[in-house]
mmCIF file of C-alpha atoms and ligand atoms in Angstrom:
data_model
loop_
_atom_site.group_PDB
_atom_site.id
_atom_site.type_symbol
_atom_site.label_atom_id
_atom_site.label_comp_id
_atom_site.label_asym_id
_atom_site.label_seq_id
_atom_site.Cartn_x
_atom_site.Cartn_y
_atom_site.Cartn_z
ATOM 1 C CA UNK A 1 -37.805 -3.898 77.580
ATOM 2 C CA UNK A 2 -40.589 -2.424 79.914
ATOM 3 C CA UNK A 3 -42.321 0.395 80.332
ATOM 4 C CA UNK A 4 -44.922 2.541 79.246
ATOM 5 C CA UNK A 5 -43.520 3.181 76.022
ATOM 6 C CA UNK A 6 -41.126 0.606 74.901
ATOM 7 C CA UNK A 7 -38.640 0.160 71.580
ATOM 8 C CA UNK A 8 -37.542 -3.219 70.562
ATOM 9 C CA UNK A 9 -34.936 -3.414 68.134
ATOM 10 C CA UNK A 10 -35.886 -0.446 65.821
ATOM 11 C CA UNK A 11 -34.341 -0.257 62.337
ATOM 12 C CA UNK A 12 -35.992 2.773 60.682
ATOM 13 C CA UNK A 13 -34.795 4.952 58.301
ATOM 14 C CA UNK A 14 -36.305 7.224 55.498
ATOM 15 C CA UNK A 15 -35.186 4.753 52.169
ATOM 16 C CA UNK A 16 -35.489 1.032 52.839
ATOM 17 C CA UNK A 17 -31.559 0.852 52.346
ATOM 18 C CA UNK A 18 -30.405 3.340 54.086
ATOM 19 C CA UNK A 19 -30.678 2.413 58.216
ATOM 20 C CA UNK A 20 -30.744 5.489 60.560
ATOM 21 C CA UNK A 21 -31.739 4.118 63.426
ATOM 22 C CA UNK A 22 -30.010 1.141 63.815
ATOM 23 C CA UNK A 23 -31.448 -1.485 66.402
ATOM 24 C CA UNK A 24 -32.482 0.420 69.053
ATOM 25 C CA UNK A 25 -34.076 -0.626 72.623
ATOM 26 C CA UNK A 26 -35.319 1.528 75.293
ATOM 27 C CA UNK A 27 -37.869 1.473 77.738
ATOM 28 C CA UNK A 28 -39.804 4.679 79.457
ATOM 29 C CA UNK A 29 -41.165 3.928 82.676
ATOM 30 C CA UNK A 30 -44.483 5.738 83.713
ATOM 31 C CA UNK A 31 -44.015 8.613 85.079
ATOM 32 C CA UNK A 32 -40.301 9.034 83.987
ATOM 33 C CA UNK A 33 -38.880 11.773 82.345
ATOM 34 C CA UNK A 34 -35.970 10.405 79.573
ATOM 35 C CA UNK A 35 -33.637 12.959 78.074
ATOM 36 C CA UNK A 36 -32.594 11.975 74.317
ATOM 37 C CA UNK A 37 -29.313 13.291 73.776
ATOM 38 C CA UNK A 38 -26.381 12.921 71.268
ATOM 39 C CA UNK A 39 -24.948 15.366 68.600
ATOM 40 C CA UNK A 40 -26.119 16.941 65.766
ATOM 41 C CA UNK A 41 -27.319 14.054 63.097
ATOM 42 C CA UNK A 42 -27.134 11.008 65.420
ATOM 43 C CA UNK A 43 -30.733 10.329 64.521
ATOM 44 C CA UNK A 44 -32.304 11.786 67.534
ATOM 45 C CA UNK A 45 -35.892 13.597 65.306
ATOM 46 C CA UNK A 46 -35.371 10.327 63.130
ATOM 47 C CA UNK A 47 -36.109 8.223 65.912
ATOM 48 C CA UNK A 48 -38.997 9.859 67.513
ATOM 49 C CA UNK A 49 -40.853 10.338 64.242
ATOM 50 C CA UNK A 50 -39.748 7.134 63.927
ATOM 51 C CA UNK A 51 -42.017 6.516 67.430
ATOM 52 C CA UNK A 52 -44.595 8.673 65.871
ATOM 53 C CA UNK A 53 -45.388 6.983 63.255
ATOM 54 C CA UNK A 54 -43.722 9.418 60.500
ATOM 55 C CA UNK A 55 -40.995 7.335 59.322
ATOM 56 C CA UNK A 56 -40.703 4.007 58.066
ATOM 57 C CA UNK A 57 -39.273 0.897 60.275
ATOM 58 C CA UNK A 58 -37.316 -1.435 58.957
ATOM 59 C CA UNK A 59 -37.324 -3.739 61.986
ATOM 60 C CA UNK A 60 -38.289 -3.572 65.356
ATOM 61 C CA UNK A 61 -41.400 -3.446 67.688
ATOM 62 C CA UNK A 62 -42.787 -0.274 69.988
ATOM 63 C CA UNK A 63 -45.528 -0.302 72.575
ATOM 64 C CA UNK A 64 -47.778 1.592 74.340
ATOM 65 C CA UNK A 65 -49.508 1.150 77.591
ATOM 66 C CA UNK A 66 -48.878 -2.620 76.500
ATOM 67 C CA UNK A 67 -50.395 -2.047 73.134
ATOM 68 C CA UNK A 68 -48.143 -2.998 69.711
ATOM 69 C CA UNK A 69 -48.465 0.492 67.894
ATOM 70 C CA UNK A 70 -45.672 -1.088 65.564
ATOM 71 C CA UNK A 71 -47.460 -0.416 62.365
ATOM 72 C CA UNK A 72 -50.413 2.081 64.034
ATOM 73 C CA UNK A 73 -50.978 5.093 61.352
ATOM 74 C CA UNK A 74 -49.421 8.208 62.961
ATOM 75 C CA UNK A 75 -53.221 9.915 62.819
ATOM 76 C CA UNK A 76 -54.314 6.618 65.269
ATOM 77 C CA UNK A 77 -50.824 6.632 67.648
ATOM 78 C CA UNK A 78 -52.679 9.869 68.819
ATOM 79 C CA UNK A 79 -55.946 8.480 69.541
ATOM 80 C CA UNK A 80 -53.869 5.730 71.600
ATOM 81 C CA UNK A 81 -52.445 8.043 73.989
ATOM 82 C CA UNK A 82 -48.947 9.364 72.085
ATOM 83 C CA UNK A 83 -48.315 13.408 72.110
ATOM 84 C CA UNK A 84 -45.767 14.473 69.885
ATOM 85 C CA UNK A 85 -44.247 17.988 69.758
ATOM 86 C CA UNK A 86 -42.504 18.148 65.951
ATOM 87 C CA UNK A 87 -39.595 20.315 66.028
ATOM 88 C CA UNK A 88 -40.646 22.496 63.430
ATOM 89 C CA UNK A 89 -44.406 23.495 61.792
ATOM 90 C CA UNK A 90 -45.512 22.107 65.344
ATOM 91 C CA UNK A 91 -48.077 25.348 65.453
ATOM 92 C CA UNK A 92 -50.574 26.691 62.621
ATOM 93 C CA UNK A 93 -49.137 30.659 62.514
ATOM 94 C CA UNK A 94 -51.855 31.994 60.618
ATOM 95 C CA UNK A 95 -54.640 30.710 63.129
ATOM 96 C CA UNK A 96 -55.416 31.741 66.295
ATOM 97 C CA UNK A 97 -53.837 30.437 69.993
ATOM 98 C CA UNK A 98 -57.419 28.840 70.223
ATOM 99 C CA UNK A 99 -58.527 27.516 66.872
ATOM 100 C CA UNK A 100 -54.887 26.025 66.984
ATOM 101 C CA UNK A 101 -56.238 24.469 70.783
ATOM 102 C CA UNK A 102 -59.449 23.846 69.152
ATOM 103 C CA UNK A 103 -57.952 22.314 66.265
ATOM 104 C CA UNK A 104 -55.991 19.365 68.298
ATOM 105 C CA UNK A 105 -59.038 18.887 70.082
ATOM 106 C CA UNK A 106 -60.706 17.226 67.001
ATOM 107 C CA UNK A 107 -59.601 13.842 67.712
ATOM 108 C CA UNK A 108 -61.435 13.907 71.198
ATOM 109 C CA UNK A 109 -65.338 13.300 71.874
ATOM 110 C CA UNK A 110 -67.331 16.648 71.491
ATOM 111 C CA UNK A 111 -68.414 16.539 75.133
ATOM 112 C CA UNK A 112 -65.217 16.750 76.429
ATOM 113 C CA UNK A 113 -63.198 19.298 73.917
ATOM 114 C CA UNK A 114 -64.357 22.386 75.767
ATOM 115 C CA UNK A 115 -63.045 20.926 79.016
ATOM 116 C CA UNK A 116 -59.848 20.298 77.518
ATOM 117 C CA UNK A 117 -59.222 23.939 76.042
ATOM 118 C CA UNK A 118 -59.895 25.129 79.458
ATOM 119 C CA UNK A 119 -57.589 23.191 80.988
ATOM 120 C CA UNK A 120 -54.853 23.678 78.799
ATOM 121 C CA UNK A 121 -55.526 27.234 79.681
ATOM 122 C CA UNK A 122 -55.348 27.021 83.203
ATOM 123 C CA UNK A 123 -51.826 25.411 82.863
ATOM 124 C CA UNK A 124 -50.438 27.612 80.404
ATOM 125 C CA UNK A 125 -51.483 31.060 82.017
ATOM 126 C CA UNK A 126 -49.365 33.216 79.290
ATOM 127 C CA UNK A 127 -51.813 31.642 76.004
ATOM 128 C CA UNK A 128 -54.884 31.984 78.715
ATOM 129 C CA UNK A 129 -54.223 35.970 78.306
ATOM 130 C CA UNK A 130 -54.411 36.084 74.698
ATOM 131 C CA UNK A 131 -56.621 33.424 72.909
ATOM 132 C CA UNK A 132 -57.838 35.536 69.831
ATOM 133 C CA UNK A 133 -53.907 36.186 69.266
ATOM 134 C CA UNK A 134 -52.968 34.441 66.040
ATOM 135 C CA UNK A 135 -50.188 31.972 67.055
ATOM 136 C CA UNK A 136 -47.767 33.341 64.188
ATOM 137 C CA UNK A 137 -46.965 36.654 66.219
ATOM 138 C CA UNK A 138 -46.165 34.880 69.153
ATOM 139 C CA UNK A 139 -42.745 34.775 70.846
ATOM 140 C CA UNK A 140 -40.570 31.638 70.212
ATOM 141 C CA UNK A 141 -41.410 30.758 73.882
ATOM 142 C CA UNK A 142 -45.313 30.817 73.780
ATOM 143 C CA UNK A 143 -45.121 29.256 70.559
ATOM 144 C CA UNK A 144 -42.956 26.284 72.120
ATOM 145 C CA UNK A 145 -45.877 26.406 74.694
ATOM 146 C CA UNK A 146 -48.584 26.520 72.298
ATOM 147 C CA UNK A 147 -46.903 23.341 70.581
ATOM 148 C CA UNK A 148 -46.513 21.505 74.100
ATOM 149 C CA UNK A 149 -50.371 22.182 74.946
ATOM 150 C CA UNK A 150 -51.774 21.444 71.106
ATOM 151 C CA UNK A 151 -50.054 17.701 71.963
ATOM 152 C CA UNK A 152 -51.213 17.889 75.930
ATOM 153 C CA UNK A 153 -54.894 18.724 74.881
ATOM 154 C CA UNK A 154 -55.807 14.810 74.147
ATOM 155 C CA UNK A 155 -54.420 14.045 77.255
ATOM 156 C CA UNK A 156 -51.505 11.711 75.681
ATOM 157 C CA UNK A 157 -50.125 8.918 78.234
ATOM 158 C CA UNK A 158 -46.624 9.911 76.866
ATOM 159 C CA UNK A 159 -45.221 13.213 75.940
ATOM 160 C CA UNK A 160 -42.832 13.025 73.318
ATOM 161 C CA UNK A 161 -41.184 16.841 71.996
ATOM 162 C CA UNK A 162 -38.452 17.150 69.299
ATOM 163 C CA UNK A 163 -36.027 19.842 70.879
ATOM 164 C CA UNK A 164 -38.518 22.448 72.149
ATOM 165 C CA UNK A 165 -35.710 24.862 73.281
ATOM 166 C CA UNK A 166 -34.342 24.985 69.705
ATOM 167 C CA UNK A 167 -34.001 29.451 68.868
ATOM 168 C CA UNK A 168 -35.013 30.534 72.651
ATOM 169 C CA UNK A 169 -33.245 32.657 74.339
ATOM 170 C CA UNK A 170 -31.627 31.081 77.863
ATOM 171 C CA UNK A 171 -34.504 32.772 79.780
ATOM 172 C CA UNK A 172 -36.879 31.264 77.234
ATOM 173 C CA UNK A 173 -35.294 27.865 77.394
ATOM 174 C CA UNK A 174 -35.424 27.659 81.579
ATOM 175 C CA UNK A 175 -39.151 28.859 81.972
ATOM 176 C CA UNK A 176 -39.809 25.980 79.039
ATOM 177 C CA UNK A 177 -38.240 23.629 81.104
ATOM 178 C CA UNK A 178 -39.693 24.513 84.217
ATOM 179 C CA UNK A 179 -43.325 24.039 82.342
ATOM 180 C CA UNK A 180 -42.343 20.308 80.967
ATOM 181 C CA UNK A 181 -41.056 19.211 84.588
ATOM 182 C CA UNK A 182 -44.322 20.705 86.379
ATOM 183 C CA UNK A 183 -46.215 18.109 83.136
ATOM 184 C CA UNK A 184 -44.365 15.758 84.142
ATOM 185 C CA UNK A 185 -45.364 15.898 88.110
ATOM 186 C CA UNK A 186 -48.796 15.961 86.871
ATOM 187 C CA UNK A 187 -48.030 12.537 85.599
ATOM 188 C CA UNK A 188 -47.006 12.600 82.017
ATOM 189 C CA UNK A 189 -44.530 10.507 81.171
ATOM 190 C CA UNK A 190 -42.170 12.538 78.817
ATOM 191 C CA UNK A 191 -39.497 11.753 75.859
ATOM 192 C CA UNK A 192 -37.739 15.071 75.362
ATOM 193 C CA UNK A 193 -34.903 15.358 72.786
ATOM 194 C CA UNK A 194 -32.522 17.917 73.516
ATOM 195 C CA UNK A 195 -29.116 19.583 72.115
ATOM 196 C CA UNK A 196 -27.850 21.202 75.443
ATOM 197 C CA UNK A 197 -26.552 17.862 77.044
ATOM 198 C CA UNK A 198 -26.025 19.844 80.664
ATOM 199 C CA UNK A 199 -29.346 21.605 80.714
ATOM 200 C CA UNK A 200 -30.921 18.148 79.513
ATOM 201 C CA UNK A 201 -29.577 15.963 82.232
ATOM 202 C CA UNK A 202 -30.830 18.919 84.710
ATOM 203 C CA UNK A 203 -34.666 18.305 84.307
ATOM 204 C CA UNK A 204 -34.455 14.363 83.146
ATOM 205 C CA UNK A 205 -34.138 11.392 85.709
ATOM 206 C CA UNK A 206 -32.317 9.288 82.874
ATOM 207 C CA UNK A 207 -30.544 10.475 79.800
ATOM 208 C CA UNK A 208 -30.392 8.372 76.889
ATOM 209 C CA UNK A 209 -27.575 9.141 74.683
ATOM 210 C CA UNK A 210 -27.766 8.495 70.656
ATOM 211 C CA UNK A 211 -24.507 8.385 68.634
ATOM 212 C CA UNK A 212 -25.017 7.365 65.016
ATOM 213 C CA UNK A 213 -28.408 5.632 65.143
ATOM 214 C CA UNK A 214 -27.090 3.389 68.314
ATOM 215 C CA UNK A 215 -27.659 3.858 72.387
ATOM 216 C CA UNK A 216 -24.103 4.915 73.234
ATOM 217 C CA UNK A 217 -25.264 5.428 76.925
ATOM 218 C CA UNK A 218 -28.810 4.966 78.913
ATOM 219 C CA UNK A 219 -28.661 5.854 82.333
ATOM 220 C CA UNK A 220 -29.783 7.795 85.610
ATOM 221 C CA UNK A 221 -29.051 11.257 84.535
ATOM 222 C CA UNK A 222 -27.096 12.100 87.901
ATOM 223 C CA UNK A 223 -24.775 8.961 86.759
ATOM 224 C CA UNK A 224 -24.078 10.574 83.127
ATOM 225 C CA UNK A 225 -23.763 13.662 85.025
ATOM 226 C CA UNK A 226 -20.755 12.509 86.968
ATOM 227 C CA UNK A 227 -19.518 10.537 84.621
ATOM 228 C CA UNK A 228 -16.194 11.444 83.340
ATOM 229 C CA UNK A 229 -16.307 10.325 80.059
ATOM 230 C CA UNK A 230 -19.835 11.219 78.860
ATOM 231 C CA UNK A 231 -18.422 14.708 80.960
ATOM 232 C CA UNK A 232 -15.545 15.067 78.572
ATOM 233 C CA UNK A 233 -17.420 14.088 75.636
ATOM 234 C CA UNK A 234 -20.638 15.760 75.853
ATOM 235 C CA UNK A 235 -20.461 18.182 78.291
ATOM 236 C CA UNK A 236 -16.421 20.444 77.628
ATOM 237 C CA UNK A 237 -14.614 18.849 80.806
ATOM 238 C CA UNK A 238 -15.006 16.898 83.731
ATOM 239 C CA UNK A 239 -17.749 18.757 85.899
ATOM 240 C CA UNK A 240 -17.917 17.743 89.926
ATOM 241 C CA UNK A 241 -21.740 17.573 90.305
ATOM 242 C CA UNK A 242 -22.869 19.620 92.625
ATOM 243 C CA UNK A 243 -26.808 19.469 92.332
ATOM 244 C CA UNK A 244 -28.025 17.612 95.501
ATOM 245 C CA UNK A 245 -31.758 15.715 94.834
HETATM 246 N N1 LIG B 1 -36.185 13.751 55.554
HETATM 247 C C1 LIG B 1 -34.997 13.102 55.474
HETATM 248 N N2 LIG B 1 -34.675 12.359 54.397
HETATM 249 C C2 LIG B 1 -33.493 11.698 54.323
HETATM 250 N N3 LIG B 1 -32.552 11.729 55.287
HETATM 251 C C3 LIG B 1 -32.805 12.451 56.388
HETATM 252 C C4 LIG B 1 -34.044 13.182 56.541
HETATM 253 N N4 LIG B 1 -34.017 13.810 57.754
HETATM 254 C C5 LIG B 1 -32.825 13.482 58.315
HETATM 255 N N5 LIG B 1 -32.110 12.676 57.499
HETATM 256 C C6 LIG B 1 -30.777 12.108 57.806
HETATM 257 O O1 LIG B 1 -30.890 11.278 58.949
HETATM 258 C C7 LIG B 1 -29.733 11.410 59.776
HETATM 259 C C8 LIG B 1 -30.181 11.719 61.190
HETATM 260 O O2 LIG B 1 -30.809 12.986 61.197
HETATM 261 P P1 LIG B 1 -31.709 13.481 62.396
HETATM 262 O O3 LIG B 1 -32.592 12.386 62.841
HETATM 263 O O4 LIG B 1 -32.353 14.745 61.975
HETATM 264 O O5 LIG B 1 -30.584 13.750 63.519
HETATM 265 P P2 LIG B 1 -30.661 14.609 64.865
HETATM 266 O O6 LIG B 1 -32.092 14.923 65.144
HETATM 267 O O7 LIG B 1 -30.015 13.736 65.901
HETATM 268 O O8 LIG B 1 -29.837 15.837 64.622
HETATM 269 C C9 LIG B 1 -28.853 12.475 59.154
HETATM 270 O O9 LIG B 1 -27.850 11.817 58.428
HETATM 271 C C10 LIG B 1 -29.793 13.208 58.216
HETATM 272 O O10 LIG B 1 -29.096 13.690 57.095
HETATM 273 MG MG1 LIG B 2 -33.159 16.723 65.334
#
């Protein structure tokens, strides 16, 4: 496997018996946006905590940036460049948009944290309008976005984010998704685990999909797009593609 971020032959699960993830390889290229698919308990938030450093492995190697992180305390994986957007308790409620900025800004050096907040704040204008707001009365979309920029703060070389459109609204879900692909063209490389196969394969270059702690399918998203059988299973019938890129 290459890449930026790269899984050897994971084995991880949460009781040393009990394999979820069961020998998994992938490889993110830099730059490259991967979509994480599969259904409902196939061990998609198992596997990226799994990355993260929040859930024992069993087996297996990961990298980053050519660096074994393998068995890297999860506190450290974010000094070494990984973001990671939990899918829940990703946001402190009862503290402020920016003591939740300044807060994820502890890790960095003190000369550059102010820097950081600021830029966060340029690229997420909606939190930039409302800093003393405490993040708990929020909507469920700036709190998604408060999540994403807590993790973008440290300036991670990967972006990794458990299904950030979990509870939006459709509205909610697209402007989300428009914000992670303009990250990405600013050159994060980005893991996103999502439920809504179709909408998933929209914003990802390659879709990974995850059926019972095994890759089922890893390929170009337009490919899984058009093809018929991840069509009929994933996506409720054979779909012509009509998307041009
Ligand atoms: N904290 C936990 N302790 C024990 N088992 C868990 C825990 N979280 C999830 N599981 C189990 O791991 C499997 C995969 O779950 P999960 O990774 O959450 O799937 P997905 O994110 O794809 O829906 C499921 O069988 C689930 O019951
Ligand atoms: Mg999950």
């Amino acid at each position: 496997m290459t890449g930026i971020l790269t899984l050897q032959g994971v084995v991880s699960g949460y009781q040393a018996d009990l394999p979820i993830i069961r020998d998994v390889s992938l490889g993110v290229a830099k730059g490259e946006f991967v979509v994480l698919l599969g259904p409902n308990g196939a061990g998609k938030s198992t596997l990226v905590k799994t990355v993260a450093g929040l859930v024992p492995m069993h087996a297996g190697r990961v990298t980053l940036a050519g660096r074994d992180i393998t068995n890297v305390p999860a506190h450290q994986k974010l000094r070494d460049g990984l973001g990671f957007v939990p899918q829940t308790e990703n946001i402190f409620a009862t503290m402020t948009i920016r003591e939740n900025l300044q807060l994820a800004a502890q890790i960095l050096p003190k000369a550059r944290r102010a820097d950081r907040i600021e830029a966060m704040f340029q690229m997420f204008p909606d939190l930039a309008a409302r800093p003393s707001t405490r993040a708990g009365g929020l909507s469920g979309g700036q709190r998604q976005m408060l999540a994403v920029a807590r993790a973008l703060v440290i300036e991670p070389e990967v972006l990794i984010l458990d299904e950030p459109s979990a509870g939006l609204s459709p509205k909610m879900v697209s402007e989300v998704f428009e914000q992670l692909g303009r990250i990405n063209q600013t050159g994060v490389t980005m893991l996103l685990v999502e439920q809504n196969v179709r909408a998933g394969l929209e914003i990802a270059s390659r879709g990974v999909i995850l059926v019972e702690g095994r890759v089922a399918h890893d390929a170009p998203a337009a490919d899984l797009q058009g093809d018929p059988i991840v069509s009929r299973l994933y996506l409720g019938g054979h779909q012509p593609r009509t998307k041009v890129s």
